[in-house]
Each structure stands twice: as C-alpha cells, then as structure tokens.
Amino acid sequence: MADEIELKTAPADFRFPTTNQTRHCFTRYIEFHRCLAAKGEESYECARFAKYYRSLCPGEWIEKWNEQRENGTFPGPL
Amino acid sequence: MIVREWLFLTIAACDAAEPWQLGFQDASTPMMQGVIDLHHDIFFFLILILVFVLRILVRALWHFHYQKNPIPQRIVHGTTIEILRTIFPSIIPMFIAIPSFALLYSMDEVVVDPTITIKAIGHQWYRTYEYSDYNSSDEQSLTFDSYTILEDDIELGQSRLLEVDNRVVVPAKTHLRIIVTSADVLHSWVVPSSGVKCDVVPSRLNQISISVQREGVYYGQCSEICGTNHAFTRAPGNIGRLLSPLWLSRTTRGATHPRSKLLQRAAGAVGSQGARQ
C-alpha cells in the first residue's frame, strides 16, 4: 500500500577503496553543501549527495558539522 | 514481543560458541567459509610437518641414545640433504600462500555496491545502531541502543551474557555495508560466524562488507579492551536476526513508531507482499 522503495544506499566509491571510509563520509557531506551553494536549495542532484552522506555518517557527526557550519567554524572546503 | 519469543524458541542458537568448543562456529558468509577452508588447507601441511619432525626427533632419541650408541659419528656436512632441507620447506609456504593471498585480496574486494548501510557505534558499554538509508532529513534515523541483558533478567533458553535487548536486524542474502565507529574508546565489532572482526576507532569509520547467506541469530562479543564492562559488551549486540525482509515486515507490523515504518517500507520493497503497516 505504500509506494515501492528502491533498496539502495551510498555506492562503493572508487576514490575510497579501503576500509577507512572517514574521508568518504566527509567528502559526501562537503559535496552536498557545495552542490547547494552552486545550484541552490532543493535541487534534485543535491538530494542524492544528501542521501549518501546520511547513510555513511553517524548522526552525531552530522549534528556537529551542522553546528560548525552555522558558527562558521567548519573545517572543510565548503 | 510475543512474536519475538515464539520465534526465539523455534530457532536453535547454533551461531554462538558451545561450551568447550574447539573449532570454528558454522559459517554464515562466504568470507567465513573461505577462512575455514584456508584453515583446513594450512592444517594439512601443519600435520604433515608435525608428524615428520616428531618422527625424526623420536627416531634420533631412540636410536642414538648414549647407552645404546656410545660412539657418536662425526658428520660435519652432507650437501644433498642440506639442499633438500632448504628447498623443500620453502616450497611448502608457497602452497600455503596461494590460498591465503587469494582469500586475503578477495576479502577486500567490494565487487557490488552494497544494498544497505548500517552504522554501529560503540560506546562504553553498549552499542548504538543507526539505519539511515531512508532519511529525508538530517534528523530521522532509525536509531536504537543495544545493551547486553543482565544475568538477572535472562529468560529460560537465552544465552547468558550473549543476549541483548534490541538486536540488529539485517536482511539475508544482501550485500551489507556495516560502518563501525566509536563514541569514546577503542572497541572491536566481532561476529565469529560471519567472519567479521573489525576494530572500532573513535573519529574513524571502518567499513565491513558482508553478505550473510542464511537466516539466524548470530552472536558476538567486544574484542578490544574498553574498560570495566568490556567482557559484558556485545559487539554486534548479537547481530540478531538476519532474516528475510519479508519476515521483517511481518514482525514489525505491530510497531507504530514512525521510525520503524521506514524500515517496514524498505522491507516491503523487497518482500513480495508489499509493505504492511
């Protein structure tokens, strides 16, 4: 009765082939925000990056980064 | 709750260690099956060498005992045997290396994109699991904590110090990506029957790719000292019920919590009967 959901998650990224996926999560987060800055809010391509970083990154990390962005102290190349 | 207990009594916990168990637990992933096969390969050569060396040792001790053989021979070298005993032991590790490297590199290869990502976050002394694949905003993850059930609260038939209150539920025959991290100190996330052992480091995300081939309840324990209750932390929080998504949709049918609806809908996408709510 609910609409069909396609089962998918963040794909394996060839830039991060090893066990350590910390940079993968961080990169997806940054890509999302750069996409927002470039294309504006609510754009479809950006939603894809959003799903990826939400799958990969723990919720606490995302909250912390969101706070840092609001304070202007986020340490990444946004 | 009632559904869970009923299912529990009909599933034998064959994926926890038996008392005095010597060998491996039954494999549930191809990786673990590879580990077991490699173990058998190496064990063959091991027994070969062991028997050979022991026989020579016993022979030497027996036949050249100082009372039976008072005059020792003065052999200084023997070229043929020296060559043989150098070449032969260097060939044996080649036979061992071939399956070993094959397994090692195939374990790292992620051939297919994973279907579902589960995050396991280690705390002192419990685990938090997050299912975030179907979030529509930053806040909505299906998250729960998984504590080991204390001995006082254990029910009849449950394993002592292995059971947890909330199990991780995972679909079978699906490529999973499990991301482990820690919120405080080092832990290690282990499920022996799936061949998973991964250290959990604060501020680092480690990825585990597995595909569990059969349904069941799998148990594991924390494998990196993490404080007082390290022995009582269940790393995967007993990886719990790896069952088909169809089962998942049936058992969470009664859940009205909005978060579990996401999981139900996801399960319904795979199950042939569609989502139940």
Short mmCIF file of C-alpha atoms in Angstrom, two decimals:
data_model
loop_
_atom_site.label_atom_id
_atom_site.label_comp_id
_atom_site.label_asym_id
_atom_site.label_seq_id
_atom_site.Cartn_x
_atom_site.Cartn_y
_atom_site.Cartn_z
CA MET A 1 0.00 0.00 0.00
CA ALA A 2 2.94 2.27 0.42
CA ASP A 3 4.82 3.26 -2.67
CA GLU A 4 7.66 0.97 -3.59
CA ILE A 5 11.03 1.99 -2.25
CA GLU A 6 14.08 1.07 -4.18
CA LEU A 7 16.64 -0.53 -1.91
CA LYS A 8 19.78 1.45 -2.32
CA THR A 9 22.44 3.13 -0.32
CA ALA A 10 25.61 5.08 -0.88
CA PRO A 11 27.50 3.16 -3.57
CA ALA A 12 31.05 1.95 -3.14
CA ASP A 13 33.18 4.88 -4.20
CA PHE A 14 36.33 4.00 -6.08
CA ARG A 15 38.06 7.03 -4.59
CA PHE A 16 37.86 5.31 -1.22
CA PRO A 17 38.56 1.64 -1.81
CA THR A 18 39.94 0.82 1.62
CA THR A 19 38.38 0.02 4.95
CA ASN A 20 38.71 3.57 6.21
CA GLN A 21 35.64 5.42 5.00
CA THR A 22 36.03 8.55 7.10
CA ARG A 23 37.04 10.67 4.13
CA HIS A 24 34.22 9.18 2.10
CA CYS A 25 31.62 10.42 4.58
CA PHE A 26 33.31 13.80 4.87
CA THR A 27 33.64 14.19 1.13
CA ARG A 28 29.98 13.41 0.53
CA TYR A 29 28.95 15.97 3.12
CA ILE A 30 31.12 18.61 1.53
CA GLU A 31 29.90 17.69 -1.94
CA PHE A 32 26.33 18.16 -0.80
CA HIS A 33 26.95 21.60 0.56
CA ARG A 34 28.99 22.69 -2.39
CA CYS A 35 26.19 21.46 -4.62
CA LEU A 36 23.74 23.52 -2.62
CA ALA A 37 25.95 26.56 -2.91
CA ALA A 38 26.30 26.04 -6.65
CA LYS A 39 22.78 25.03 -7.62
CA GLY A 40 20.64 26.49 -4.91
CA GLU A 41 18.44 24.72 -2.37
CA GLU A 42 16.08 21.85 -3.14
CA SER A 43 17.74 20.67 -6.28
CA TYR A 44 17.45 17.03 -7.24
CA GLU A 45 21.13 16.35 -7.77
CA CYS A 46 21.91 17.65 -4.34
CA ALA A 47 19.39 15.33 -2.72
CA ARG A 48 21.44 12.41 -3.98
CA PHE A 49 24.53 13.60 -2.12
CA ALA A 50 22.42 14.20 0.93
CA LYS A 51 21.25 10.59 0.96
CA TYR A 52 24.82 9.40 0.62
CA TYR A 53 26.22 11.36 3.50
CA ARG A 54 23.27 10.48 5.70
CA SER A 55 23.83 6.79 5.04
CA LEU A 56 27.51 6.92 5.78
CA CYS A 57 28.00 9.42 8.56
CA PRO A 58 26.87 8.91 12.14
CA GLY A 59 24.16 11.27 13.28
CA GLU A 60 26.36 12.86 15.90
CA TRP A 61 28.97 13.83 13.35
CA ILE A 62 26.34 15.42 11.13
CA GLU A 63 24.92 17.42 14.02
CA LYS A 64 28.34 18.61 14.98
CA TRP A 65 29.17 19.65 11.45
CA ASN A 66 25.86 21.42 11.02
CA GLU A 67 26.57 23.39 14.16
CA GLN A 68 30.04 24.21 12.96
CA ARG A 69 28.68 25.42 9.67
CA GLU A 70 26.27 27.69 11.45
CA ASN A 71 29.05 29.06 13.60
CA GLY A 72 31.34 29.43 10.66
CA THR A 73 33.92 27.10 12.17
CA PHE A 74 33.50 24.17 9.80
CA PRO A 75 37.00 22.96 8.88
CA GLY A 76 36.26 21.80 5.38
CA PRO A 77 36.38 23.43 1.94
CA LEU A 78 32.69 24.23 1.61
CA MET B 1 7.16 -9.03 21.94
CA ILE B 2 5.08 -12.17 21.79
CA VAL B 3 6.08 -12.76 18.22
CA ARG B 4 9.70 -12.48 19.15
CA GLU B 5 9.51 -15.02 21.93
CA TRP B 6 7.74 -17.51 19.76
CA LEU B 7 10.35 -17.22 17.09
CA PHE B 8 13.11 -17.44 19.63
CA LEU B 9 12.02 -20.81 20.91
CA THR B 10 11.96 -22.31 17.45
CA ILE B 11 15.36 -21.16 16.28
CA ALA B 12 18.33 -23.02 17.71
CA ALA B 13 21.17 -20.72 18.61
CA CYS B 14 23.74 -22.52 16.51
CA ASP B 15 25.81 -19.43 15.93
CA ALA B 16 27.12 -18.94 19.40
CA ALA B 17 30.02 -20.81 20.89
CA GLU B 18 29.23 -24.10 22.54
CA PRO B 19 30.83 -24.86 25.88
CA TRP B 20 34.37 -26.20 25.38
CA GLN B 21 34.16 -25.60 21.67
CA LEU B 22 37.44 -26.09 19.88
CA GLY B 23 36.69 -25.37 16.25
CA PHE B 24 35.04 -22.59 14.32
CA GLN B 25 31.40 -21.67 14.51
CA ASP B 26 29.31 -22.52 11.47
CA ALA B 27 30.00 -20.13 8.65
CA SER B 28 27.26 -17.83 7.52
CA THR B 29 29.10 -15.77 4.95
CA PRO B 30 31.31 -16.75 2.03
CA MET B 31 34.17 -14.94 3.75
CA MET B 32 33.96 -17.12 6.81
CA GLN B 33 33.69 -20.20 4.67
CA GLY B 34 36.90 -19.08 2.95
CA VAL B 35 38.59 -18.67 6.31
CA ILE B 36 37.56 -22.17 7.34
CA ASP B 37 38.75 -23.66 4.05
CA LEU B 38 42.09 -21.89 4.35
CA HIS B 39 42.40 -23.22 7.85
CA HIS B 40 41.87 -26.74 6.57
CA ASP B 41 44.47 -26.23 3.82
CA ILE B 42 47.09 -24.97 6.23
CA PHE B 43 46.26 -27.60 8.80
CA PHE B 44 47.06 -30.31 6.30
CA PHE B 45 50.60 -29.03 5.81
CA LEU B 46 50.89 -28.42 9.50
CA ILE B 47 50.12 -32.02 10.37
CA LEU B 48 52.46 -33.21 7.64
CA ILE B 49 55.34 -31.24 9.05
CA LEU B 50 54.48 -32.04 12.63
CA VAL B 51 54.43 -35.77 12.09
CA PHE B 52 57.61 -35.68 10.04
CA VAL B 53 59.55 -33.65 12.60
CA LEU B 54 58.29 -35.66 15.54
CA ARG B 55 59.20 -38.90 13.85
CA ILE B 56 62.73 -37.77 13.15
CA LEU B 57 63.10 -36.47 16.68
CA VAL B 58 61.88 -39.66 18.28
CA ARG B 59 64.00 -41.74 15.96
CA ALA B 60 67.09 -39.76 16.83
CA LEU B 61 66.44 -40.01 20.52
CA TRP B 62 65.69 -43.70 20.35
CA HIS B 63 68.45 -44.99 18.11
CA PHE B 64 71.22 -42.69 19.20
CA HIS B 65 70.76 -42.93 22.94
CA TYR B 66 74.16 -42.66 24.57
CA GLN B 67 73.92 -46.07 26.19
CA LYS B 68 72.86 -47.87 23.04
CA ASN B 69 75.16 -45.91 20.81
CA PRO B 70 78.16 -44.75 22.83
CA ILE B 71 80.36 -43.67 19.92
CA PRO B 72 78.89 -40.74 18.04
CA GLN B 73 79.56 -40.25 14.36
CA ARG B 74 81.37 -37.17 13.34
CA ILE B 75 79.41 -35.98 10.38
CA VAL B 76 80.10 -32.39 9.59
CA HIS B 77 78.07 -31.81 6.45
CA GLY B 78 76.08 -33.55 3.76
CA THR B 79 75.46 -31.45 0.70
CA THR B 80 72.49 -33.30 -0.74
CA ILE B 81 70.45 -33.31 2.38
CA GLU B 82 71.23 -29.71 3.10
CA ILE B 83 69.96 -28.68 -0.31
CA LEU B 84 66.84 -30.76 0.09
CA ARG B 85 66.03 -29.49 3.54
CA THR B 86 66.33 -25.92 2.32
CA ILE B 87 64.34 -26.24 -0.86
CA PHE B 88 61.55 -28.38 0.47
CA PRO B 89 60.49 -26.13 3.37
CA SER B 90 60.49 -23.13 1.09
CA ILE B 91 58.08 -24.83 -1.27
CA ILE B 92 55.58 -25.57 1.47
CA PRO B 93 54.89 -21.89 2.25
CA MET B 94 54.25 -21.33 -1.43
CA PHE B 95 51.45 -23.87 -1.29
CA ILE B 96 50.13 -22.14 1.78
CA ALA B 97 50.48 -18.66 0.31
CA ILE B 98 48.36 -19.33 -2.74
CA PRO B 99 45.02 -19.86 -0.99
CA SER B 100 45.97 -17.40 1.71
CA PHE B 101 46.56 -14.45 -0.60
CA ALA B 102 43.58 -15.38 -2.69
CA LEU B 103 41.37 -15.12 0.36
CA LEU B 104 43.05 -12.00 1.66
CA TYR B 105 42.61 -9.99 -1.50
CA SER B 106 39.15 -11.28 -2.20
CA MET B 107 38.07 -10.14 1.24
CA ASP B 108 38.96 -6.57 0.38
CA GLU B 109 37.32 -6.57 -2.98
CA VAL B 110 33.95 -4.90 -2.97
CA VAL B 111 32.53 -6.17 -6.21
CA VAL B 112 28.98 -4.95 -5.94
CA ASP B 113 27.59 -1.82 -4.48
CA PRO B 114 26.10 -2.57 -1.09
CA THR B 115 22.35 -2.54 -0.73
CA ILE B 116 22.03 -1.34 2.80
CA THR B 117 24.28 0.56 5.17
CA ILE B 118 24.10 0.04 8.89
CA LYS B 119 26.10 2.08 11.33
CA ALA B 120 27.28 0.53 14.57
CA ILE B 121 28.58 2.97 17.09
CA GLY B 122 30.44 1.63 20.07
CA HIS B 123 30.04 3.14 23.47
CA GLN B 124 31.18 2.08 26.87
CA TRP B 125 29.48 -0.39 27.30
CA TYR B 126 26.74 -0.80 24.74
CA ARG B 127 26.15 -0.34 21.06
CA THR B 128 24.03 2.08 19.09
CA TYR B 129 22.77 1.15 15.68
CA GLU B 130 21.58 3.53 13.03
CA TYR B 131 19.71 2.76 9.87
CA SER B 132 19.81 5.95 7.85
CA ASP B 133 19.28 4.94 4.26
CA TYR B 134 15.79 6.30 4.04
CA ASN B 135 16.12 9.57 5.86
CA SER B 136 14.59 12.57 4.28
CA SER B 137 16.32 14.99 6.58
CA ASP B 138 19.22 15.03 8.94
CA GLU B 139 17.25 14.01 12.00
CA GLN B 140 15.21 11.00 11.16
CA SER B 141 17.47 7.95 11.52
CA LEU B 142 16.12 4.74 12.91
CA THR B 143 18.42 4.54 15.89
CA PHE B 144 18.43 2.30 18.92
CA ASP B 145 20.73 1.25 21.70
CA SER B 146 21.63 -2.32 22.33
CA TYR B 147 22.54 -3.35 25.85
CA THR B 148 23.52 -6.81 27.00
CA ILE B 149 20.82 -8.38 29.09
CA LEU B 150 21.99 -8.87 32.64
CA GLU B 151 22.00 -12.31 34.17
CA ASP B 152 19.13 -11.46 36.46
CA ASP B 153 16.85 -10.68 33.56
CA ILE B 154 17.69 -13.63 31.36
CA GLU B 155 14.76 -15.84 30.40
CA LEU B 156 14.83 -19.59 30.05
CA GLY B 157 16.62 -20.66 26.90
CA GLN B 158 18.57 -17.47 26.35
CA SER B 159 22.33 -17.46 26.34
CA ARG B 160 23.97 -15.86 29.33
CA LEU B 161 25.93 -12.72 28.53
CA LEU B 162 25.18 -13.03 24.83
CA GLU B 163 21.66 -11.75 24.56
CA VAL B 164 20.85 -8.12 24.10
CA ASP B 165 17.65 -6.21 24.46
CA ASN B 166 17.49 -4.80 20.93
CA ARG B 167 19.01 -6.91 18.23
CA VAL B 168 20.30 -5.61 14.95
CA VAL B 169 18.02 -6.84 12.25
CA VAL B 170 19.52 -7.33 8.88
CA PRO B 171 18.28 -8.86 5.63
CA ALA B 172 19.85 -12.11 4.50
CA LYS B 173 21.49 -12.66 1.12
CA THR B 174 22.01 -8.95 0.74
CA HIS B 175 25.25 -7.10 0.35
CA LEU B 176 25.62 -5.13 3.51
CA ARG B 177 27.92 -2.36 4.38
CA ILE B 178 28.44 -2.02 8.11
CA ILE B 179 30.16 1.14 9.20
CA VAL B 180 31.62 0.96 12.66
CA THR B 181 32.85 3.78 14.77
CA SER B 182 33.17 4.63 18.40
CA ALA B 183 31.97 7.45 20.54
CA ASP B 184 34.58 7.05 23.24
CA VAL B 185 37.33 4.42 23.27
CA LEU B 186 38.50 1.54 21.12
CA HIS B 187 36.18 -1.40 20.76
CA SER B 188 36.01 -4.21 18.28
CA TRP B 189 32.99 -5.44 16.42
CA VAL B 190 33.02 -9.19 16.03
CA VAL B 191 30.66 -11.80 14.72
CA PRO B 192 32.62 -15.06 14.50
CA SER B 193 30.12 -16.94 12.40
CA SER B 194 30.14 -14.23 9.78
CA GLY B 195 33.91 -13.93 9.85
CA VAL B 196 33.72 -10.30 10.89
CA LYS B 197 36.23 -8.70 13.15
CA CYS B 198 36.84 -5.00 12.86
CA ASP B 199 38.36 -2.63 15.34
CA VAL B 200 36.27 0.36 16.17
CA VAL B 201 38.22 3.58 16.46
CA PRO B 202 36.87 6.93 17.63
CA SER B 203 36.69 9.50 14.83
CA ARG B 204 37.16 6.88 12.20
CA LEU B 205 34.66 4.99 10.10
CA ASN B 206 35.62 1.46 9.26
CA GLN B 207 33.69 -0.37 6.62
CA ILE B 208 32.80 -4.05 6.68
CA SER B 209 31.28 -5.66 3.60
CA ILE B 210 29.47 -8.90 4.12
CA SER B 211 26.65 -10.88 2.66
CA VAL B 212 25.04 -13.24 5.12
CA GLN B 213 23.80 -16.32 3.35
CA ARG B 214 21.42 -17.79 5.84
CA GLU B 215 18.89 -16.69 8.36
CA GLY B 216 19.50 -17.00 12.03
CA VAL B 217 20.60 -15.30 15.16
CA TYR B 218 24.29 -14.56 15.38
CA TYR B 219 26.19 -13.56 18.44
CA GLY B 220 29.42 -11.75 19.02
CA GLN B 221 31.37 -10.04 21.72
CA CYS B 222 33.50 -6.97 22.02
CA SER B 223 37.11 -7.83 21.21
CA GLU B 224 39.12 -4.81 22.22
CA ILE B 225 39.53 -3.90 25.84
CA CYS B 226 37.32 -0.94 26.52
CA GLY B 227 37.03 -0.63 30.25
CA THR B 228 35.38 -2.32 33.16
CA ASN B 229 32.49 -3.88 31.33
CA HIS B 230 34.40 -4.89 28.24
CA ALA B 231 33.60 -8.52 28.92
CA PHE B 232 29.93 -7.71 29.03
CA THR B 233 29.66 -5.72 25.86
CA ARG B 234 28.18 -7.44 22.93
CA ALA B 235 29.88 -6.04 19.90
CA PRO B 236 27.28 -6.56 17.28
CA GLY B 237 24.83 -6.53 20.05
CA ASN B 238 24.29 -10.05 18.91
CA ILE B 239 23.88 -9.31 15.31
CA GLY B 240 20.49 -10.68 15.77
CA ARG B 241 18.05 -11.95 13.40
CA LEU B 242 19.31 -11.98 9.88
CA LEU B 243 16.09 -12.85 8.27
CA SER B 244 14.43 -12.16 5.04
CA PRO B 245 12.90 -8.74 4.69
CA LEU B 246 9.52 -10.38 4.40
CA TRP B 247 9.85 -11.59 7.95
CA LEU B 248 10.94 -8.16 8.92
CA SER B 249 7.82 -6.59 7.59
CA ARG B 250 5.68 -9.15 9.39
CA THR B 251 7.25 -8.75 12.78
CA THR B 252 7.38 -5.01 12.75
CA ARG B 253 3.78 -4.92 11.67
CA GLY B 254 2.68 -4.10 15.16
CA ALA B 255 5.16 -1.30 15.61
CA THR B 256 3.56 2.04 15.37
CA HIS B 257 6.68 4.03 15.96
CA PRO B 258 7.16 6.22 12.91
CA ARG B 259 10.80 5.32 12.60
CA SER B 260 10.16 1.66 12.20
CA LYS B 261 7.77 2.43 9.40
CA LEU B 262 10.71 3.42 7.26
CA LEU B 263 12.23 0.01 7.78
CA GLN B 264 8.93 -1.69 7.11
CA ARG B 265 8.51 0.13 3.86
CA ALA B 266 12.03 -0.75 2.86
CA ALA B 267 11.38 -4.35 3.75
CA GLY B 268 8.18 -4.27 1.79
CA ALA B 269 10.05 -3.12 -1.27
CA VAL B 270 11.90 -6.40 -1.32
CA GLY B 271 9.23 -8.72 0.06
CA SER B 272 6.78 -9.91 -2.50
CA GLN B 273 3.77 -8.98 -0.47
CA GLY B 274 4.46 -5.29 -0.25
CA ALA B 275 4.61 -3.18 2.86
CA ARG B 276 2.44 -3.84 5.85
CA GLN B 277 1.72 -1.13 8.34
#
